[in-house]
Amino acid sequence: MTESLEAALQKRVDLDQYESNKRLLFALQLTFDIEDINAVAATALTDAGNDKACDLLYIDRDGGRVVLAQGYEAQNTQKLQAPAGKAATLHQAVNWLFSKRQPTGVPETLLGAWRELHDALEADAIGEVEIWYVHNLPESQQVTQEINVASEAAYQMLRQGYPENEVSVSGTELGRAALTRRYENSQAPILVSDIFRITVPGSFEENGQNWTALCTSVPISWLYKRYEEHEADLFSPNVRDYLGSSRSKGNINNGIQETVRNEPANLWAYNNGITALVHDFKIIDANTLEITGLGIVNGAQTTGAIGSVPAGELGEESHVLTRFIRCDDPETVKSIVRFNNRQNPTRASDFRSNDGIQRRLVEEFNKLGVVGYNGGRRGGAEDVIRRPGENQLSAEAAAQALAAFHGSSHTAYHEKSKIWEQDDIYSRVFPERVTAEHIVFVTSLMRAIEMEKTKLSRIDSADRLQDESDLFGWLSLRGSIVLAVEAIGAVHETLIGTAVANPHALRFKKNLSMSKAAETWQPVVESLLAFAPDQLRAPLVTSTALRNRATVDQAVKSFRAQVNSARKHSKSTFETFSQHVQH
């Protein structure tokens, strides 16, 4: 029996540090299959004083998506709905965030978020914007209306500011029921267990290891009725359900509906079709088949678009190419869902999962026995949302830390996918000499910096010392964490008190878990970050944050000079740290 959403969320003690944003981050991780949610949180969370009603801004250039979110955690869960006024404030966030005119009166941290968003929009790297209100109460029509108003405003601003871009905008209230459904859908591939008889023009079977498929074409009227009966339950393998067909100039779902209305006979040729998991299927005769259970893996948008056409506008009957797959092997089901689900596109790192270096690193991590490493190979949704994360290391996080530590914070922040896609960049980030021990060394540094930001965020703003406020403000700037990794990497010889011929050989003497390794870094990080607000600010507050290499080099040079001049004051901290390091 699948455990409840609340039980699963309670087990995620790694997210407790984010307090009222815990549920919001869980929802983000569940929806987008994010492995290292802590790294995302360090950049995406904007919840602070004067946050302009924006608790989170997640910009995923590789996935072409943006999520603007507001969160709310009610102490009294017996309330009938979440505060509609808090949902209404999303309109305020939309106004400053999506305007092409640089906002005034917002904190520098939010200004950095605005710059990053519009940099991505200028590059036409964003195709989808989602506006969320995540809370632990029942959904309500009043809240939904407020979210829709904010979504419509965002769409109109994007149409005006970027008329050539094809960007869809949707709004979602992820209250208790909606988020529970997303969670349950991720755990149960087939929620609809009915038996259906379908009249088809013909069919044929395909077989593979652990699976059998029936290939056919189903009438759109049959799909229409199934959506009318079951709606989102049909899409249980696809946690993101049907995206809707409005608020997008070039929304593909609008195109499907237009075809259904005006050219139904061509739908089969225009559309990629549907893939669905079933419990069983039978061929009754040449034109009749029977299926038991239905979970659409690929084709949620097609089904939703057809099901949303008013009944009187369906036009003449036509068909959609369909594959019904029967599979009882859980691991194979995971792979079918993952590789067919168009809302979980193949990530760049997937193409390196069989690379010789990644295979070797996986073996090395297995021998270490203290840190898990996936080598670019992903598991299913339950692997992500159940994973505490403390001693799990994703290949993406490793790549970011390696790139930054060895002098390329720009690549670590702006070009994460290129690390995996371009051979020259990949070979620089993952050279033959890189080891699992070194990856633990550099990635635990990045985690220690993230922990420092979290620690400062827990101090009430009125109680922070001036130095703490300055550092927290700096750490809230986008790109600050990878820049800090590069800057600290640049002073590694000062830290350990000796020349290092091969920086890739740096490692801890003992095999440490990620948490213990980060704790080892913590005194050094705390000492060195004192120089960051003054010395490492310039590369982050320009319109091209971290993109100007000369500005980054000058900042790192100034940081190094400050660290060297203060070496005597930090001697004991550095000496203690050096006792744990070998090269």
Short mmCIF file of N, CA and C in Angstrom, two decimals, residues 447-564:
data_model
loop_
_atom_site.label_atom_id
_atom_site.label_comp_id
_atom_site.label_asym_id
_atom_site.label_seq_id
_atom_site.Cartn_x
_atom_site.Cartn_y
_atom_site.Cartn_z
N ARG A 447 28.48 21.92 -0.96
CA ARG A 447 27.42 21.68 0.01
C ARG A 447 27.64 22.48 1.30
N ALA A 448 28.90 22.63 1.72
CA ALA A 448 29.19 23.41 2.92
C ALA A 448 28.80 24.87 2.73
N ILE A 449 29.01 25.39 1.53
CA ILE A 449 28.62 26.77 1.24
C ILE A 449 27.09 26.90 1.26
N GLU A 450 26.40 25.92 0.69
CA GLU A 450 24.94 25.92 0.74
C GLU A 450 24.44 25.87 2.19
N MET A 451 25.13 25.08 3.02
CA MET A 451 24.75 24.97 4.43
C MET A 451 24.97 26.29 5.17
N GLU A 452 26.00 27.02 4.79
CA GLU A 452 26.25 28.31 5.42
C GLU A 452 25.12 29.29 5.11
N LYS A 453 24.64 29.24 3.88
CA LYS A 453 23.51 30.11 3.51
C LYS A 453 22.27 29.72 4.31
N THR A 454 22.02 28.42 4.42
CA THR A 454 20.86 27.96 5.18
C THR A 454 20.95 28.38 6.64
N LYS A 455 22.13 28.26 7.21
CA LYS A 455 22.33 28.64 8.61
C LYS A 455 22.01 30.12 8.82
N LEU A 456 22.47 30.96 7.90
CA LEU A 456 22.20 32.38 8.02
C LEU A 456 20.72 32.71 7.81
N SER A 457 20.07 31.94 6.95
CA SER A 457 18.66 32.20 6.67
C SER A 457 17.78 31.94 7.90
N ARG A 458 18.26 31.09 8.81
CA ARG A 458 17.49 30.76 10.00
C ARG A 458 17.57 31.85 11.08
N ILE A 459 18.50 32.76 10.92
CA ILE A 459 18.62 33.86 11.88
C ILE A 459 17.64 34.96 11.47
N ASP A 460 16.82 35.38 12.38
CA ASP A 460 15.89 36.46 12.08
C ASP A 460 16.66 37.68 11.59
N SER A 461 16.14 38.33 10.56
CA SER A 461 16.86 39.46 9.96
C SER A 461 17.18 40.55 10.98
N ALA A 462 16.32 40.70 11.98
CA ALA A 462 16.55 41.73 13.01
C ALA A 462 17.69 41.35 13.94
N ASP A 463 18.00 40.05 13.99
CA ASP A 463 19.04 39.57 14.91
C ASP A 463 20.38 39.33 14.25
N ARG A 464 20.44 39.45 12.93
CA ARG A 464 21.71 39.22 12.24
C ARG A 464 22.67 40.38 12.49
N LEU A 465 23.94 40.03 12.74
CA LEU A 465 24.98 41.05 12.79
C LEU A 465 25.17 41.62 11.39
N GLN A 466 25.80 42.77 11.29
CA GLN A 466 25.97 43.40 9.99
C GLN A 466 26.75 42.50 9.03
N ASP A 467 27.82 41.85 9.54
CA ASP A 467 28.60 40.95 8.70
C ASP A 467 27.74 39.79 8.21
N GLU A 468 26.88 39.29 9.08
CA GLU A 468 26.01 38.19 8.70
C GLU A 468 24.99 38.63 7.65
N SER A 469 24.47 39.83 7.81
CA SER A 469 23.52 40.36 6.82
C SER A 469 24.19 40.55 5.47
N ASP A 470 25.41 41.06 5.50
CA ASP A 470 26.15 41.27 4.24
C ASP A 470 26.40 39.94 3.53
N LEU A 471 26.83 38.94 4.31
CA LEU A 471 27.13 37.65 3.71
C LEU A 471 25.86 36.97 3.20
N PHE A 472 24.78 37.05 3.98
CA PHE A 472 23.54 36.43 3.52
C PHE A 472 23.04 37.11 2.25
N GLY A 473 23.16 38.41 2.19
CA GLY A 473 22.77 39.13 0.98
C GLY A 473 23.58 38.68 -0.22
N TRP A 474 24.89 38.49 0.01
CA TRP A 474 25.75 38.05 -1.09
C TRP A 474 25.41 36.62 -1.51
N LEU A 475 25.22 35.73 -0.54
CA LEU A 475 24.90 34.35 -0.85
C LEU A 475 23.54 34.21 -1.52
N SER A 476 22.69 35.21 -1.41
CA SER A 476 21.39 35.18 -2.06
C SER A 476 21.45 35.62 -3.51
N LEU A 477 22.60 36.15 -3.93
CA LEU A 477 22.76 36.53 -5.33
C LEU A 477 22.92 35.28 -6.18
N ARG A 478 22.30 35.27 -7.34
CA ARG A 478 22.36 34.10 -8.21
C ARG A 478 23.77 33.91 -8.76
N GLY A 479 24.27 32.68 -8.62
CA GLY A 479 25.62 32.37 -9.06
C GLY A 479 26.66 32.47 -7.97
N SER A 480 26.26 32.96 -6.79
CA SER A 480 27.25 33.19 -5.73
C SER A 480 27.89 31.89 -5.24
N ILE A 481 27.13 30.82 -5.18
CA ILE A 481 27.67 29.58 -4.61
C ILE A 481 28.75 28.99 -5.50
N VAL A 482 28.52 28.93 -6.80
CA VAL A 482 29.56 28.38 -7.68
C VAL A 482 30.76 29.32 -7.75
N LEU A 483 30.52 30.63 -7.65
CA LEU A 483 31.64 31.57 -7.63
C LEU A 483 32.47 31.37 -6.36
N ALA A 484 31.80 31.12 -5.25
CA ALA A 484 32.53 30.85 -4.00
C ALA A 484 33.35 29.58 -4.12
N VAL A 485 32.81 28.56 -4.79
CA VAL A 485 33.58 27.32 -5.00
C VAL A 485 34.82 27.60 -5.83
N GLU A 486 34.67 28.40 -6.89
CA GLU A 486 35.85 28.73 -7.71
C GLU A 486 36.88 29.51 -6.90
N ALA A 487 36.41 30.50 -6.14
CA ALA A 487 37.33 31.34 -5.38
C ALA A 487 38.08 30.53 -4.32
N ILE A 488 37.37 29.67 -3.61
CA ILE A 488 38.03 28.84 -2.59
C ILE A 488 38.94 27.82 -3.26
N GLY A 489 38.52 27.31 -4.41
CA GLY A 489 39.40 26.40 -5.16
C GLY A 489 40.69 27.09 -5.57
N ALA A 490 40.62 28.39 -5.83
CA ALA A 490 41.80 29.13 -6.27
C ALA A 490 42.82 29.32 -5.16
N VAL A 491 42.43 29.12 -3.89
CA VAL A 491 43.36 29.30 -2.77
C VAL A 491 43.66 27.98 -2.08
N HIS A 492 43.55 26.88 -2.81
CA HIS A 492 43.73 25.57 -2.17
C HIS A 492 45.14 25.39 -1.61
N GLU A 493 46.14 25.97 -2.29
CA GLU A 493 47.50 25.82 -1.77
C GLU A 493 47.67 26.57 -0.44
N THR A 494 47.04 27.72 -0.34
CA THR A 494 47.07 28.47 0.92
C THR A 494 46.40 27.67 2.04
N LEU A 495 45.33 26.99 1.71
CA LEU A 495 44.59 26.23 2.71
C LEU A 495 45.40 25.07 3.28
N ILE A 496 46.12 24.36 2.41
CA ILE A 496 46.84 23.19 2.90
C ILE A 496 48.33 23.46 3.13
N GLY A 497 48.77 24.69 2.80
CA GLY A 497 50.12 25.10 3.16
C GLY A 497 51.22 24.48 2.35
N THR A 498 50.96 24.04 1.14
CA THR A 498 52.00 23.44 0.31
C THR A 498 51.61 23.55 -1.16
N ALA A 499 52.60 23.45 -2.03
CA ALA A 499 52.34 23.49 -3.47
C ALA A 499 51.63 22.20 -3.89
N VAL A 500 50.73 22.32 -4.84
CA VAL A 500 49.97 21.17 -5.33
C VAL A 500 50.16 21.08 -6.84
N ALA A 501 50.86 20.04 -7.28
CA ALA A 501 51.13 19.89 -8.70
C ALA A 501 49.87 19.50 -9.47
N ASN A 502 49.04 18.68 -8.87
CA ASN A 502 47.82 18.17 -9.53
C ASN A 502 46.61 18.42 -8.65
N PRO A 503 45.90 19.53 -8.85
CA PRO A 503 44.73 19.82 -8.00
C PRO A 503 43.67 18.73 -8.02
N HIS A 504 43.62 17.93 -9.11
CA HIS A 504 42.63 16.85 -9.18
C HIS A 504 42.95 15.72 -8.22
N ALA A 505 44.14 15.76 -7.61
CA ALA A 505 44.50 14.73 -6.64
C ALA A 505 44.06 15.09 -5.23
N LEU A 506 43.56 16.30 -5.03
CA LEU A 506 43.11 16.70 -3.70
C LEU A 506 41.95 15.82 -3.24
N ARG A 507 42.06 15.33 -1.99
CA ARG A 507 41.03 14.47 -1.44
C ARG A 507 41.16 14.46 0.07
N PHE A 508 40.16 13.96 0.75
CA PHE A 508 40.26 13.77 2.19
C PHE A 508 40.97 12.45 2.48
N LYS A 509 41.75 12.43 3.54
CA LYS A 509 42.52 11.23 3.88
C LYS A 509 41.62 10.06 4.22
N LYS A 510 40.51 10.33 4.88
CA LYS A 510 39.55 9.29 5.23
C LYS A 510 38.37 9.33 4.26
N ASN A 511 37.74 8.19 4.09
CA ASN A 511 36.53 8.14 3.28
C ASN A 511 35.37 8.68 4.10
N LEU A 512 34.95 9.89 3.78
CA LEU A 512 33.91 10.57 4.55
C LEU A 512 32.59 10.58 3.81
N SER A 513 31.51 10.52 4.57
CA SER A 513 30.20 10.74 3.97
C SER A 513 30.12 12.19 3.53
N MET A 514 29.11 12.52 2.72
CA MET A 514 28.98 13.89 2.27
C MET A 514 28.77 14.85 3.43
N SER A 515 27.99 14.43 4.42
CA SER A 515 27.73 15.32 5.55
C SER A 515 29.00 15.54 6.38
N LYS A 516 29.79 14.48 6.59
CA LYS A 516 31.03 14.63 7.35
C LYS A 516 32.05 15.44 6.58
N ALA A 517 32.10 15.24 5.27
CA ALA A 517 33.03 16.01 4.44
C ALA A 517 32.66 17.49 4.46
N ALA A 518 31.36 17.80 4.38
CA ALA A 518 30.93 19.20 4.44
C ALA A 518 31.25 19.81 5.80
N GLU A 519 31.09 19.03 6.86
CA GLU A 519 31.45 19.51 8.20
C GLU A 519 32.94 19.82 8.30
N THR A 520 33.75 19.04 7.63
CA THR A 520 35.20 19.29 7.63
C THR A 520 35.52 20.61 6.94
N TRP A 521 34.79 20.93 5.90
CA TRP A 521 34.98 22.18 5.18
C TRP A 521 34.44 23.39 5.96
N GLN A 522 33.48 23.17 6.83
CA GLN A 522 32.70 24.26 7.40
C GLN A 522 33.54 25.38 8.04
N PRO A 523 34.55 25.08 8.90
CA PRO A 523 35.33 26.18 9.49
C PRO A 523 36.07 27.01 8.44
N VAL A 524 36.58 26.34 7.41
CA VAL A 524 37.28 27.04 6.33
C VAL A 524 36.31 27.92 5.55
N VAL A 525 35.16 27.36 5.23
CA VAL A 525 34.15 28.12 4.48
C VAL A 525 33.72 29.34 5.27
N GLU A 526 33.45 29.16 6.54
CA GLU A 526 33.03 30.29 7.38
C GLU A 526 34.09 31.38 7.42
N SER A 527 35.35 30.97 7.49
CA SER A 527 36.45 31.94 7.53
C SER A 527 36.61 32.68 6.20
N LEU A 528 36.58 31.93 5.10
CA LEU A 528 36.86 32.54 3.80
C LEU A 528 35.70 33.35 3.24
N LEU A 529 34.48 32.95 3.56
CA LEU A 529 33.34 33.70 3.02
C LEU A 529 33.23 35.10 3.60
N ALA A 530 33.96 35.38 4.66
CA ALA A 530 33.96 36.73 5.21
C ALA A 530 34.47 37.74 4.18
N PHE A 531 35.29 37.27 3.22
CA PHE A 531 35.84 38.17 2.19
C PHE A 531 34.93 38.29 0.97
N ALA A 532 33.94 37.41 0.87
CA ALA A 532 33.15 37.33 -0.36
C ALA A 532 32.32 38.57 -0.66
N PRO A 533 31.57 39.14 0.31
CA PRO A 533 30.70 40.27 -0.04
C PRO A 533 31.44 41.44 -0.68
N ASP A 534 32.68 41.69 -0.25
CA ASP A 534 33.44 42.80 -0.83
C ASP A 534 34.19 42.40 -2.09
N GLN A 535 34.84 41.23 -2.06
CA GLN A 535 35.74 40.87 -3.15
C GLN A 535 35.06 40.14 -4.31
N LEU A 536 33.93 39.48 -4.06
CA LEU A 536 33.32 38.65 -5.09
C LEU A 536 31.94 39.16 -5.50
N ARG A 537 31.71 40.43 -5.33
CA ARG A 537 30.39 40.97 -5.65
C ARG A 537 30.26 41.36 -7.13
N ALA A 538 31.27 41.98 -7.67
CA ALA A 538 31.18 42.56 -9.02
C ALA A 538 30.69 41.59 -10.09
N PRO A 539 31.16 40.34 -10.13
CA PRO A 539 30.73 39.45 -11.22
C PRO A 539 29.26 39.05 -11.15
N LEU A 540 28.61 39.31 -10.00
CA LEU A 540 27.24 38.83 -9.81
C LEU A 540 26.17 39.90 -9.98
N VAL A 541 26.54 41.16 -10.00
CA VAL A 541 25.54 42.23 -10.02
C VAL A 541 25.47 42.95 -11.36
N THR A 542 26.14 42.40 -12.35
CA THR A 542 26.04 42.97 -13.69
C THR A 542 24.94 42.24 -14.45
N SER A 543 24.57 42.77 -15.60
CA SER A 543 23.52 42.15 -16.41
C SER A 543 23.98 40.83 -17.02
N THR A 544 25.28 40.57 -16.98
CA THR A 544 25.83 39.32 -17.52
C THR A 544 26.55 38.57 -16.40
N ALA A 545 25.83 38.26 -15.33
CA ALA A 545 26.43 37.64 -14.15
C ALA A 545 27.27 36.41 -14.52
N LEU A 546 28.54 36.45 -14.12
CA LEU A 546 29.52 35.39 -14.33
C LEU A 546 29.91 35.17 -15.79
N ARG A 547 29.31 35.92 -16.71
CA ARG A 547 29.64 35.71 -18.11
C ARG A 547 30.90 36.46 -18.54
N ASN A 548 31.23 37.54 -17.82
CA ASN A 548 32.42 38.31 -18.16
C ASN A 548 33.62 37.69 -17.44
N ARG A 549 34.43 36.94 -18.18
CA ARG A 549 35.53 36.21 -17.57
C ARG A 549 36.55 37.14 -16.94
N ALA A 550 36.77 38.27 -17.54
CA ALA A 550 37.75 39.21 -16.99
C ALA A 550 37.31 39.71 -15.62
N THR A 551 36.00 39.98 -15.47
CA THR A 551 35.48 40.44 -14.18
C THR A 551 35.59 39.34 -13.13
N VAL A 552 35.31 38.11 -13.51
CA VAL A 552 35.44 36.99 -12.58
C VAL A 552 36.90 36.80 -12.17
N ASP A 553 37.80 36.84 -13.15
CA ASP A 553 39.23 36.66 -12.85
C ASP A 553 39.74 37.72 -11.89
N GLN A 554 39.32 38.97 -12.12
CA GLN A 554 39.77 40.06 -11.26
C GLN A 554 39.23 39.87 -9.84
N ALA A 555 37.96 39.45 -9.73
CA ALA A 555 37.37 39.24 -8.41
C ALA A 555 38.07 38.11 -7.67
N VAL A 556 38.34 37.03 -8.35
CA VAL A 556 39.03 35.88 -7.72
C VAL A 556 40.45 36.27 -7.32
N LYS A 557 41.10 37.07 -8.16
CA LYS A 557 42.44 37.54 -7.83
C LYS A 557 42.42 38.39 -6.56
N SER A 558 41.45 39.28 -6.44
CA SER A 558 41.32 40.12 -5.25
C SER A 558 41.00 39.26 -4.02
N PHE A 559 40.16 38.28 -4.20
CA PHE A 559 39.82 37.37 -3.11
C PHE A 559 41.08 36.63 -2.63
N ARG A 560 41.86 36.13 -3.57
CA ARG A 560 43.08 35.40 -3.22
C ARG A 560 44.04 36.29 -2.45
N ALA A 561 44.16 37.54 -2.89
CA ALA A 561 45.07 38.47 -2.20
C ALA A 561 44.62 38.72 -0.77
N GLN A 562 43.32 38.88 -0.57
CA GLN A 562 42.79 39.09 0.78
C GLN A 562 43.04 37.87 1.66
N VAL A 563 42.82 36.68 1.11
CA VAL A 563 43.04 35.45 1.87
C VAL A 563 44.51 35.32 2.26
N ASN A 564 45.39 35.61 1.34
CA ASN A 564 46.83 35.51 1.63
C ASN A 564 47.26 36.53 2.69
#
